[in-house]
Short mmCIF file of C-alpha atoms in Angstrom, two decimals:
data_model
loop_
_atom_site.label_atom_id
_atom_site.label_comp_id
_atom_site.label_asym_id
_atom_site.label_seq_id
_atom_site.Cartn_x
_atom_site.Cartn_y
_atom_site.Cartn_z
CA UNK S 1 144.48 -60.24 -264.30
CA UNK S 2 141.43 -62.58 -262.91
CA UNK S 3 140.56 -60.11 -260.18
CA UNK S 4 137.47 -58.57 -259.86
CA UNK S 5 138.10 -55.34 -261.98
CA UNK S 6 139.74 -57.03 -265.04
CA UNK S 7 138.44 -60.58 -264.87
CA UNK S 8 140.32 -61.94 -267.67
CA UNK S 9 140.05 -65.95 -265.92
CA UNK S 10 143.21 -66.89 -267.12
CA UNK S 11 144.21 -70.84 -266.03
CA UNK S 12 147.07 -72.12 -266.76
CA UNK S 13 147.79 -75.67 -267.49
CA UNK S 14 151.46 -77.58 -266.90
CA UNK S 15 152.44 -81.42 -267.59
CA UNK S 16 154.62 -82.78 -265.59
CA UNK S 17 155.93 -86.21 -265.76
CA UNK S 18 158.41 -86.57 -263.06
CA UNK S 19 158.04 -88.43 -259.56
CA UNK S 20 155.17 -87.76 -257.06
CA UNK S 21 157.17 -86.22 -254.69
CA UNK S 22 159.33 -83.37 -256.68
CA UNK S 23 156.03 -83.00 -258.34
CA UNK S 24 154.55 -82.11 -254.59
CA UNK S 25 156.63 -79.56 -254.36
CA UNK S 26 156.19 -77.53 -257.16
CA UNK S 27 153.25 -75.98 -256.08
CA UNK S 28 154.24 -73.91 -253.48
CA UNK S 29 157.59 -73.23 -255.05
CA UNK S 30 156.61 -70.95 -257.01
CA UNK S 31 156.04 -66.97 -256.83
CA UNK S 32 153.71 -66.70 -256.40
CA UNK S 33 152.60 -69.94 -254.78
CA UNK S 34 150.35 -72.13 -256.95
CA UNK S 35 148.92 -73.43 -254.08
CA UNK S 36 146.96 -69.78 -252.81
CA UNK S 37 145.06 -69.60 -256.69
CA UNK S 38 142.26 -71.99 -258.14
CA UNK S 39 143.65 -71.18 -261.33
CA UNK S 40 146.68 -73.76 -261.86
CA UNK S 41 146.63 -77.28 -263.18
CA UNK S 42 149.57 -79.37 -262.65
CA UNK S 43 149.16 -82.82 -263.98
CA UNK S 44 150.09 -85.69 -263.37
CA UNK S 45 151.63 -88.48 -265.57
CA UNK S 46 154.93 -90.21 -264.62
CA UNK S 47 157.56 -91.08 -267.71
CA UNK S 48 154.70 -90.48 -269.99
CA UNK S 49 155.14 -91.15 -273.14
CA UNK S 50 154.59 -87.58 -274.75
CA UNK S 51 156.25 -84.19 -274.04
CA UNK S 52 154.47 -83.04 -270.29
CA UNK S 53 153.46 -79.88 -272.76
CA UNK S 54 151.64 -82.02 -275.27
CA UNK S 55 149.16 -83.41 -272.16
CA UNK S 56 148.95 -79.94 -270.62
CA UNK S 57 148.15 -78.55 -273.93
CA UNK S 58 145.06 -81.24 -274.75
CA UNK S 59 143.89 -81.03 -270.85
CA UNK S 60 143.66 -77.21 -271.74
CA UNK S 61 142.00 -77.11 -275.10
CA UNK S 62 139.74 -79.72 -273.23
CA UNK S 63 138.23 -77.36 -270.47
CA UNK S 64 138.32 -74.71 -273.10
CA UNK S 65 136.11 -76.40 -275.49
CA UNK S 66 133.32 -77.06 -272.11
CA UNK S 67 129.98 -76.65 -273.17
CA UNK S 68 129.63 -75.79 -269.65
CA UNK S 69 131.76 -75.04 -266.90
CA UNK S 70 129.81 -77.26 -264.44
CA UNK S 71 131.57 -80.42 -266.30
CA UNK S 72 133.18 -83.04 -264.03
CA UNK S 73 136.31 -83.92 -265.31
CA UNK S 74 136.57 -87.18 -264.08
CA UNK S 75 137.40 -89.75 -266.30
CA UNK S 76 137.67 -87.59 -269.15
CA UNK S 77 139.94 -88.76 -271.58
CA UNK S 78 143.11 -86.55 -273.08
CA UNK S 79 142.04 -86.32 -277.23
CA UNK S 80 143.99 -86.85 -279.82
CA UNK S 81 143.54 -88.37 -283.42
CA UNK S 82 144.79 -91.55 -285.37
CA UNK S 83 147.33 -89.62 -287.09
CA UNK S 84 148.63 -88.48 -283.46
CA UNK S 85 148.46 -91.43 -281.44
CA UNK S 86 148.76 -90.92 -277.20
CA UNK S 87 151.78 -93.37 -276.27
CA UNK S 88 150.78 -94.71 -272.87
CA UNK S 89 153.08 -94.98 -269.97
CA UNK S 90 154.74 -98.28 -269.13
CA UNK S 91 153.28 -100.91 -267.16
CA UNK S 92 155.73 -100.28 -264.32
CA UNK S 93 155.69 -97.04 -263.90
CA UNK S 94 152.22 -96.36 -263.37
CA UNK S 95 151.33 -94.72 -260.39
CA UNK S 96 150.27 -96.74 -257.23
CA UNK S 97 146.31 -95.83 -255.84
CA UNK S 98 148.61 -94.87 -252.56
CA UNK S 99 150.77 -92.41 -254.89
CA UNK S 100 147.31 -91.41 -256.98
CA UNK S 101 145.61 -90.65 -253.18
CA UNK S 102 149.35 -88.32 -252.32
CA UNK S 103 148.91 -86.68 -255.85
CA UNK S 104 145.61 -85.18 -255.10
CA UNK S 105 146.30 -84.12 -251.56
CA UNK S 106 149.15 -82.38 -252.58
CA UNK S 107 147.28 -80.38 -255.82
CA UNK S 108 148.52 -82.42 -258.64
CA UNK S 109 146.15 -83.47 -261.21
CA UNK S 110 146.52 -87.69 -262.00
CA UNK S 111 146.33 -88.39 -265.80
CA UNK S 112 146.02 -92.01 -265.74
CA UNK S 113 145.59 -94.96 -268.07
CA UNK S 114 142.12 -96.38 -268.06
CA UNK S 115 140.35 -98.54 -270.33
CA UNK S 116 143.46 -98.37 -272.72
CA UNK S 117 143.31 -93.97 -273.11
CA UNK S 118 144.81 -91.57 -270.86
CA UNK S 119 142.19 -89.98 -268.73
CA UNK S 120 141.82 -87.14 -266.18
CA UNK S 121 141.23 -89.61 -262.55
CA UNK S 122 139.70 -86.64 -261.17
CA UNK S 123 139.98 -82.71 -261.64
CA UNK S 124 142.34 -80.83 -259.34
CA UNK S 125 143.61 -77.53 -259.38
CA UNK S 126 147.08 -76.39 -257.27
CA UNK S 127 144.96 -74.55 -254.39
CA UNK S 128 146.16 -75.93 -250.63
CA UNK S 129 142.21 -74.50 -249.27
CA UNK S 130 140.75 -76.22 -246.79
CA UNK S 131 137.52 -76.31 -248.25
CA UNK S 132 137.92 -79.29 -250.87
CA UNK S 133 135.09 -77.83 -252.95
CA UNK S 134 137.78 -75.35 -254.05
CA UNK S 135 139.76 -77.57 -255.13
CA UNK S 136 137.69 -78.88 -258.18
CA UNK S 137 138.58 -77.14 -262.06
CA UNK S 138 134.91 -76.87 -262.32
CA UNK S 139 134.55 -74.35 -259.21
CA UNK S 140 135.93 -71.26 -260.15
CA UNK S 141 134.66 -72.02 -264.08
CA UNK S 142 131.35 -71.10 -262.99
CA UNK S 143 132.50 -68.08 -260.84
CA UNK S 144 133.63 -66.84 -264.11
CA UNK S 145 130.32 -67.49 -265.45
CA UNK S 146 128.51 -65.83 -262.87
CA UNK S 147 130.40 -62.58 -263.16
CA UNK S 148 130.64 -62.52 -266.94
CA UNK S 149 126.65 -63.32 -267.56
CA UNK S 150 126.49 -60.37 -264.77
CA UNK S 151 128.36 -57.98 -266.52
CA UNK S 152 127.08 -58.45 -270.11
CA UNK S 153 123.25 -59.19 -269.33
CA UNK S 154 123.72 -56.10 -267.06
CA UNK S 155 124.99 -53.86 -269.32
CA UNK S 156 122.32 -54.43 -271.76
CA UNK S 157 119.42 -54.60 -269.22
CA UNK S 158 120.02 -50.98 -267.96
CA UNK S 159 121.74 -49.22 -270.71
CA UNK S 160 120.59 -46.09 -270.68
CA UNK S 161 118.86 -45.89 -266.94
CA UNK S 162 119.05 -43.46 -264.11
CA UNK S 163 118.53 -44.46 -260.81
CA UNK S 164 116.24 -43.79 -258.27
CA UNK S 165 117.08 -43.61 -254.69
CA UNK S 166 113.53 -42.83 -253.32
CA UNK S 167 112.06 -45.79 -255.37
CA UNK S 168 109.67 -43.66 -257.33
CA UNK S 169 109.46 -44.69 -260.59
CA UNK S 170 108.09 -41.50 -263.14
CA UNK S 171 109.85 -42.80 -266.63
CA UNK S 172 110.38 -45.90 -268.09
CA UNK S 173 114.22 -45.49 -267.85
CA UNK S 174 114.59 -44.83 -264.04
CA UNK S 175 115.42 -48.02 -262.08
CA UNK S 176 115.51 -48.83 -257.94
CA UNK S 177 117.76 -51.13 -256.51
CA UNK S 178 114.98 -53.08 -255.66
CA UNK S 179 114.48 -53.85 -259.14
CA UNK S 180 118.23 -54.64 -259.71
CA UNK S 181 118.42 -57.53 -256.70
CA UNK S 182 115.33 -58.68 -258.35
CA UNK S 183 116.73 -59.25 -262.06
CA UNK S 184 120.40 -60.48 -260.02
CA UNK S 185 117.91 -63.20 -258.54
CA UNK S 186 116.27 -63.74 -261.83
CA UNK S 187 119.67 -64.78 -263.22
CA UNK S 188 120.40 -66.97 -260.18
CA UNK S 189 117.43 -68.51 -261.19
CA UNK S 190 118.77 -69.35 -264.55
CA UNK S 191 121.98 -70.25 -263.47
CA UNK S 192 120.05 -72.85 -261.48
CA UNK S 193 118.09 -74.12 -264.30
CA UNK S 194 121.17 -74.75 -266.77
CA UNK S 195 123.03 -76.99 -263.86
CA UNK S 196 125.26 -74.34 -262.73
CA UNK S 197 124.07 -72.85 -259.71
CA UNK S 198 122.42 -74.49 -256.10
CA UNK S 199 120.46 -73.32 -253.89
CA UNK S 200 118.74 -70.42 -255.95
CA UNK S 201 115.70 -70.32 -253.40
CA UNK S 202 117.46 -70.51 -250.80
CA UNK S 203 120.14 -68.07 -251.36
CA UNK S 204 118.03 -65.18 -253.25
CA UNK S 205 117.37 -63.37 -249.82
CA UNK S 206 120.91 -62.20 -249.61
CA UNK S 207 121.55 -60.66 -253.04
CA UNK S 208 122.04 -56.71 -251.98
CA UNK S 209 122.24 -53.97 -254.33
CA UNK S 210 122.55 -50.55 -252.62
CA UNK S 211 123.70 -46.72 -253.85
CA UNK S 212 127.20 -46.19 -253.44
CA UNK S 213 128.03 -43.81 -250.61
CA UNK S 214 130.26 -41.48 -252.56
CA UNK S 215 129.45 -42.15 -256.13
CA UNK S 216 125.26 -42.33 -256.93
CA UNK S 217 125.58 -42.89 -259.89
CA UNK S 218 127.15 -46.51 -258.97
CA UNK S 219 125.24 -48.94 -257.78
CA UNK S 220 126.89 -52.31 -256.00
CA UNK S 221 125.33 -54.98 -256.02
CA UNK S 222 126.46 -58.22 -254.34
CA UNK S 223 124.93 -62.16 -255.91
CA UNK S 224 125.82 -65.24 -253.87
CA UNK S 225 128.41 -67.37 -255.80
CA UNK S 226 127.10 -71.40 -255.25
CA UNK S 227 128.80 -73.39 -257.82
CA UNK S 228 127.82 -77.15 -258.24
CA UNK S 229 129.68 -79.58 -257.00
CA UNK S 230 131.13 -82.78 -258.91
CA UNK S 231 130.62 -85.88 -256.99
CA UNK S 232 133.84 -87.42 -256.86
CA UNK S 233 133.36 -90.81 -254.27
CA UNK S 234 130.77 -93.16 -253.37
CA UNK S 235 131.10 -94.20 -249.98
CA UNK S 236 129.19 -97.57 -249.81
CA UNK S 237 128.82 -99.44 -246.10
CA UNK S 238 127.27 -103.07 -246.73
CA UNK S 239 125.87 -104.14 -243.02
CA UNK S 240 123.20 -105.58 -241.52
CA UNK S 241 121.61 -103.39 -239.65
CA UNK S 242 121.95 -99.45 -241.03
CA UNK S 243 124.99 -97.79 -239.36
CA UNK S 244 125.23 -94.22 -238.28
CA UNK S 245 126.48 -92.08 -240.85
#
């Protein structure tokens, strides 16, 4: 019930601490398949040392609790207190960097031991998209954002209004759809300014708003999603003379 009429933006959260490749396969096994939806987290954590529910639960309250939902989760550890200590996996069983790398490619989350906590290595959500941007639990966060800001700021901006189709304004309730792309690119413009939106300038020429064809007194209005992206990798080339990138 995320879809566009609804948008409840569920996620779902699931620990599982089994081997990297049944893990691989959950996923898809489903039905639906986890892997078509931005929605699912499946982590990570071989013969951890809690419940796989325990994690999941902690990883959920965690992007729950986001002060924004352009937060990169890597590194981030899994909370807990003194009087509920985090057992950390074994030595030995810890996953490999070559297991870590097959983890994320096939849309498992790694929860990893690092600096003596268990921490999110980077955030990952189920989706099999070929657009790795997708694939980030911060990406479809600030969709959610975009289209609940919309719905409440719009509500209250034009309660009350009647639209005009000529673009004649007589009465300080009448509005033109003109005047709704340019509050839409107003809010872009905040978006931009509390670190969840790029590309504001560049992007504002193709928010539309336009009378519906059967219905006028609905007007549809389309804003250009551009989430920000988490930088995940560094990729550093020492040489002598500058290489082509």
């Amino acid at each position: 019930e995320a879809n566009g009429e609804l948008q409840k933006n569920q996620h779902v959260t699931v620990g599982y601490v089994g081997t990297e490749t049944n893990g691989a396969a959950l996923p898809a096994a489903t039905s639906p398949a986890l892997t078509a939806s931005v929605r699912y987290v499946v982590g990570f954590c071989p013969d951890a040392g809690q419940q796989g529910y325990e994690l999941a639960a902690r990883r959920a309250a965690m992007m729950a609790a986001w002060e924004s939902p352009a937060t990169n989760s890597d590194g981030l550890p899994l909370i807990t207190t003194a009087q509920v200590p985090l057992t950390l996996p074994a030595q030995a069983v810890r996953p490999t960097g070559a297991t870590i790398k097959a983890a994320l490619l096939d849309g498992l989350e790694p929860w990893l031991v690092s600096g003596g906590r268990l921490v999110v290595e980077r955030g990952r959500n189920t989706s099999n998209a070929s657009d790795e941007e997708l694939w980030d639990t911060s990406y479809i966060r600030q969709f959610g954002f975009y289209r609940r800001d919309l719905r409440s700021s719009g509500q209250t901006t034009f309660a009350g209004s009647f639209v005009k189709a000529d673009g004649v304004i007589d009465q300080p309730n009448q509005v033109t759809t003109v005047a709704i792309e340019a509050w839409a690119i107003g809010k872009m413009f905040e978006w931009q300014k509390a670190g969840i939106y790029d590309g504001a300038e560049l992007l504002k020429s193709a928010v539309k708003a336009e009378i519906d064809g059967s219905d006028r007194s609905r007007v549809n209005l389309v804003v250009p999603g551009s989430p920000v992206i988490p930088l995940h990798q560094l990729g550093i080339v020492a040489a002598r003379s500058a290489p082509a990138l």
